[in-house]
Short mmCIF file of C-alpha atoms in Angstrom, two decimals:
data_model
loop_
_atom_site.label_atom_id
_atom_site.label_comp_id
_atom_site.label_asym_id
_atom_site.label_seq_id
_atom_site.Cartn_x
_atom_site.Cartn_y
_atom_site.Cartn_z
CA GLY B 185 3.34 9.03 -11.29
CA ALA B 186 7.11 8.03 -10.08
CA VAL B 187 8.55 4.50 -10.31
CA VAL B 188 9.77 2.83 -7.13
CA SER B 189 11.89 -0.66 -8.40
CA GLN B 190 11.83 -3.43 -5.24
CA HIS B 191 13.84 -6.41 -6.53
CA PRO B 192 13.76 -8.82 -6.19
CA SER B 193 10.01 -10.08 -6.86
CA ARG B 194 9.91 -13.45 -5.61
CA VAL B 195 13.17 -14.97 -3.42
CA ILE B 196 13.29 -18.41 -1.85
CA CYS B 197 15.93 -19.23 1.19
CA LYS B 198 17.03 -21.92 3.15
CA SER B 199 15.53 -21.87 7.82
CA GLY B 200 18.74 -19.45 9.09
CA THR B 201 19.94 -17.92 6.07
CA SER B 202 19.14 -14.15 5.52
CA VAL B 203 17.44 -12.21 2.56
CA LYS B 204 17.92 -8.75 1.69
CA ILE B 205 15.38 -6.70 -0.30
CA GLU B 206 16.49 -3.27 -2.50
CA CYS B 207 13.97 -1.24 -2.80
CA ARG B 208 14.73 1.81 -5.22
CA SER B 209 13.33 5.23 -6.14
CA LEU B 210 13.58 5.15 -10.22
CA ASP B 211 12.68 8.41 -11.23
CA PHE B 212 12.37 11.67 -7.88
CA GLN B 213 14.14 11.04 -4.84
CA ALA B 214 12.88 9.45 -1.58
CA THR B 215 12.96 11.21 1.57
CA THR B 216 10.83 8.97 2.65
CA MET B 217 10.54 4.78 2.69
CA PHE B 218 8.19 2.86 4.15
CA TRP B 219 8.41 -1.62 4.66
CA TYR B 220 5.05 -3.32 4.23
CA ARG B 221 4.56 -6.79 5.24
CA GLN B 222 0.94 -8.53 3.22
CA PHE B 223 -0.36 -11.67 5.20
CA PRO B 224 -2.59 -14.24 2.42
CA LYS B 225 -5.70 -12.62 2.49
CA LYS B 226 -4.77 -10.24 5.07
CA SER B 227 -4.15 -5.62 4.47
CA LEU B 228 -0.56 -4.32 4.33
CA MET B 229 1.16 -4.06 8.39
CA LEU B 230 3.20 -0.98 7.75
CA MET B 231 6.64 -2.36 9.44
CA ALA B 232 8.88 0.84 9.63
CA THR B 233 9.63 3.63 8.16
CA SER B 234 12.88 5.00 7.13
CA ASN B 235 14.34 8.65 6.57
CA GLU B 236 17.19 9.04 4.11
CA GLY B 237 19.63 9.02 6.84
CA SER B 238 18.87 8.23 9.76
CA LYS B 239 17.88 5.37 11.50
CA ALA B 240 14.10 3.65 10.73
CA THR B 241 11.32 4.13 13.50
CA TYR B 242 9.72 0.65 13.50
CA GLU B 243 6.28 -0.40 14.59
CA GLN B 244 5.20 -1.80 17.81
CA GLY B 245 5.78 -5.68 17.88
CA VAL B 246 8.28 -5.99 15.02
CA GLU B 247 10.93 -6.90 15.42
CA LYS B 248 14.12 -4.35 14.69
CA ASP B 249 16.99 -6.54 14.60
CA LYS B 250 14.76 -9.17 12.77
CA PHE B 251 14.65 -7.05 10.27
CA LEU B 252 17.13 -4.33 9.59
CA ILE B 253 16.37 -1.27 7.81
CA ASN B 254 18.44 0.61 5.62
CA HIS B 255 17.68 3.76 3.81
CA ALA B 256 21.23 4.78 3.50
CA SER B 257 20.44 7.15 0.29
CA LEU B 258 17.87 9.49 -1.75
CA THR B 259 16.63 6.55 -3.66
CA LEU B 260 17.70 3.38 -1.87
CA SER B 261 16.29 1.80 1.52
CA THR B 262 17.06 -2.03 2.27
CA LEU B 263 15.30 -4.35 3.84
CA THR B 264 17.05 -7.54 5.14
CA VAL B 265 15.51 -10.42 7.47
CA THR B 266 17.70 -11.98 9.07
CA SER B 267 18.28 -15.51 9.98
CA ALA B 268 15.30 -16.43 8.35
CA HIS B 269 12.27 -19.26 9.15
CA PRO B 270 8.86 -20.16 7.40
CA GLU B 271 6.95 -17.66 9.61
CA ASP B 272 8.92 -14.64 8.17
CA SER B 273 7.75 -16.43 4.29
CA SER B 274 4.95 -13.12 3.46
CA PHE B 275 4.83 -10.58 1.12
CA TYR B 276 6.70 -7.56 1.58
CA ILE B 277 6.40 -4.25 -0.18
CA CYS B 278 7.47 -1.04 0.01
CA SER B 279 6.66 2.68 -1.14
CA ALA B 280 8.43 5.30 -1.42
CA ARG B 281 7.46 9.29 -0.77
CA GLY B 282 9.36 11.73 -2.81
CA ALA B 283 10.08 15.36 -2.87
CA HIS B 284 12.59 17.46 -5.18
CA ARG B 285 10.74 17.25 -8.19
CA VAL B 286 7.93 19.42 -10.03
CA GLY B 287 4.54 17.88 -9.50
CA LEU B 288 5.68 15.61 -7.19
CA SER B 289 3.65 14.76 -5.09
CA ASN B 290 4.12 14.73 -0.94
CA THR B 291 0.85 13.75 -0.90
CA GLU B 292 1.16 10.30 -2.31
CA ALA B 293 3.56 7.72 -1.85
CA PHE B 294 4.67 5.31 -4.36
CA PHE B 295 4.59 1.46 -4.14
CA GLY B 296 7.25 -1.27 -5.56
CA GLN B 297 5.88 -3.92 -7.05
CA GLY B 298 6.53 -6.48 -3.77
CA THR B 299 8.85 -9.38 -2.25
CA ARG B 300 7.85 -12.83 -2.23
CA LEU B 301 9.50 -14.46 0.51
CA THR B 302 9.52 -18.59 0.50
CA VAL B 303 11.02 -19.62 3.45
CA VAL B 304 11.88 -22.93 3.87
CA ALA Y 230 -6.38 6.97 15.75
CA GLN Y 231 -7.07 6.22 12.83
CA SER Y 232 -8.98 3.04 10.99
CA VAL Y 233 -10.52 1.80 8.27
CA THR Y 234 -13.71 -0.86 7.49
CA GLN Y 235 -13.93 -2.15 4.02
CA LEU Y 236 -17.40 -3.87 4.28
CA GLY Y 237 -17.35 -7.59 2.86
CA SER Y 238 -14.20 -9.10 2.05
CA HIS Y 239 -15.69 -10.33 -1.33
CA VAL Y 240 -17.60 -8.81 -3.81
CA SER Y 241 -18.68 -10.41 -7.69
CA VAL Y 242 -20.33 -8.53 -10.00
CA SER Y 243 -22.02 -9.56 -13.47
CA GLU Y 244 -19.52 -7.79 -16.55
CA GLY Y 245 -20.60 -4.01 -17.33
CA ALA Y 246 -22.92 -3.66 -13.91
CA LEU Y 247 -22.44 -1.16 -11.79
CA VAL Y 248 -19.48 -1.73 -9.24
CA LEU Y 249 -19.67 -0.29 -5.08
CA LEU Y 250 -16.45 -1.21 -2.63
CA ARG Y 251 -17.69 0.02 0.46
CA CYS Y 252 -15.45 1.68 2.73
CA ASN Y 253 -15.91 4.27 6.25
CA TYR Y 254 -12.78 5.41 8.20
CA SER Y 255 -12.20 6.62 11.08
CA SER Y 256 -9.92 10.05 11.93
CA SER Y 257 -9.64 12.10 14.76
CA VAL Y 258 -8.04 14.71 12.35
CA PRO Y 259 -9.28 15.80 8.82
CA PRO Y 260 -8.06 12.53 7.13
CA TYR Y 261 -6.47 11.95 3.29
CA LEU Y 262 -8.31 9.05 1.79
CA PHE Y 263 -6.87 6.37 -1.27
CA TRP Y 264 -7.40 3.79 -2.73
CA TYR Y 265 -5.41 1.28 -4.12
CA VAL Y 266 -5.96 -1.79 -6.68
CA GLN Y 267 -3.32 -4.87 -6.47
CA TYR Y 268 -3.14 -7.24 -8.60
CA PRO Y 269 -2.25 -11.14 -7.65
CA ASN Y 270 1.57 -10.72 -6.49
CA GLN Y 271 2.17 -6.83 -7.33
CA GLY Y 272 2.63 -3.86 -5.69
CA LEU Y 273 -0.22 -1.39 -5.17
CA GLN Y 274 -1.61 1.08 -7.70
CA LEU Y 275 -3.05 4.28 -6.86
CA LEU Y 276 -6.48 4.32 -7.91
CA LEU Y 277 -7.75 8.24 -6.92
CA LYS Y 278 -7.07 10.08 -3.32
CA TYR Y 279 -8.85 12.65 -1.26
CA THR Y 280 -6.76 15.17 0.19
CA THR Y 281 -9.50 18.55 0.16
CA GLY Y 282 -11.76 20.49 -2.20
CA ALA Y 283 -13.82 18.79 -4.46
CA THR Y 284 -15.17 16.16 -2.69
CA LEU Y 285 -16.32 13.16 -5.41
CA VAL Y 286 -13.03 12.48 -6.76
CA LYS Y 287 -12.05 10.84 -10.35
CA GLY Y 288 -9.09 7.86 -10.96
CA ILE Y 289 -7.98 5.71 -13.49
CA ASN Y 290 -9.70 3.63 -15.54
CA GLY Y 291 -13.43 5.11 -14.66
CA PHE Y 292 -13.43 4.24 -10.81
CA GLU Y 293 -14.53 7.61 -8.67
CA ALA Y 294 -15.30 8.08 -5.15
CA GLU Y 295 -17.22 10.52 -3.02
CA PHE Y 296 -15.88 11.46 0.66
CA LYS Y 297 -18.31 12.12 2.50
CA LYS Y 298 -17.54 13.06 6.09
CA SER Y 299 -21.05 12.98 7.79
CA GLU Y 300 -20.77 9.31 6.68
CA THR Y 301 -17.76 8.80 7.26
CA SER Y 302 -17.32 6.70 3.90
CA PHE Y 303 -15.24 7.10 1.20
CA HIS Y 304 -17.52 4.57 -1.49
CA LEU Y 305 -15.49 3.48 -4.05
CA THR Y 306 -18.00 3.25 -7.68
CA LYS Y 307 -17.54 2.53 -11.41
CA PRO Y 308 -20.65 2.49 -13.93
CA SER Y 309 -19.80 -0.57 -15.77
CA ALA Y 310 -17.52 -3.35 -14.54
CA HIS Y 311 -14.32 -5.06 -17.20
CA MET Y 312 -13.01 -7.86 -17.12
CA SER Y 313 -9.85 -6.72 -16.74
CA ASP Y 314 -11.10 -5.38 -12.81
CA ALA Y 315 -10.71 -7.86 -11.22
CA ALA Y 316 -8.06 -7.15 -8.23
CA GLU Y 317 -8.20 -6.83 -4.79
CA TYR Y 318 -8.85 -2.81 -3.70
CA PHE Y 319 -7.57 -1.00 -1.19
CA CYS Y 320 -9.43 1.42 1.06
CA ALA Y 321 -6.56 3.43 2.79
CA VAL Y 322 -6.54 6.57 5.71
CA SER Y 323 -3.92 9.36 6.48
CA HIS Y 324 -3.29 12.32 8.77
CA SER Y 325 -3.75 15.30 6.39
CA GLY Y 326 -0.89 17.24 6.26
CA GLY Y 327 1.21 14.46 4.13
CA TYR Y 328 1.57 11.67 3.75
CA GLN Y 329 2.02 10.35 7.35
CA LYS Y 330 1.81 6.40 8.42
CA VAL Y 331 -1.43 5.00 5.82
CA THR Y 332 -3.65 2.64 7.67
CA PHE Y 333 -4.61 0.08 4.99
CA GLY Y 334 -8.63 -1.96 5.03
CA THR Y 335 -8.22 -5.20 4.84
CA GLY Y 336 -8.94 -5.35 1.44
CA THR Y 337 -11.70 -6.07 -1.48
CA LYS Y 338 -11.85 -8.79 -3.59
CA LEU Y 339 -13.46 -7.90 -6.71
CA GLN Y 340 -14.32 -10.67 -8.82
CA VAL Y 341 -16.38 -9.40 -12.35
CA ILE Y 342 -18.28 -12.14 -13.78
CA PRO Y 343 -18.29 -12.64 -17.42
#
């Protein structure tokens, strides 16, 4: 399989500050990246889909101005939680779908390790 | 529209016993189906997937799942549970034709009793 690295794995921030989470595809070019949010004891909720070089497509109910997604290169996407509040505390996971590598299927996306965000 | 229902948020089995995690899906087009495993505070790891072809799919760690179109099911099984199988398992569905928007089930937490 392919490797997706997400950083940081854990972050604690003060209410009102912004936090940036990085998602990198280490050994393939990620044409599409997905950002999920996972609430305690809940499933993953897709927040947005981003294609390299274009604006992200947000799911209904997800605030674009609060959760800024940038996918400027084929190996990096970032999620910035702006003006974070305690209710934004959650586990955020990215996944990436790749191309341009022999043997890499486009029927599968690869997940990062997740970021535990705690806003105090 | 597509959806996934996982029956049982918690399943307990004895070590060495059969593991059966149930998943039913709803999709208006031929689905791609996935099972993922998640360990605490970690991302998801793909166990297996069904896209086309053989309906019995074998995955990693001895798991397998069978796609049954008539029952709209994709149950996950393992003949003999191991302590290391204790984790949360998610069934997921997406439209065929590539990895499009994926819908996840609510997850089943598997407990393995020694």
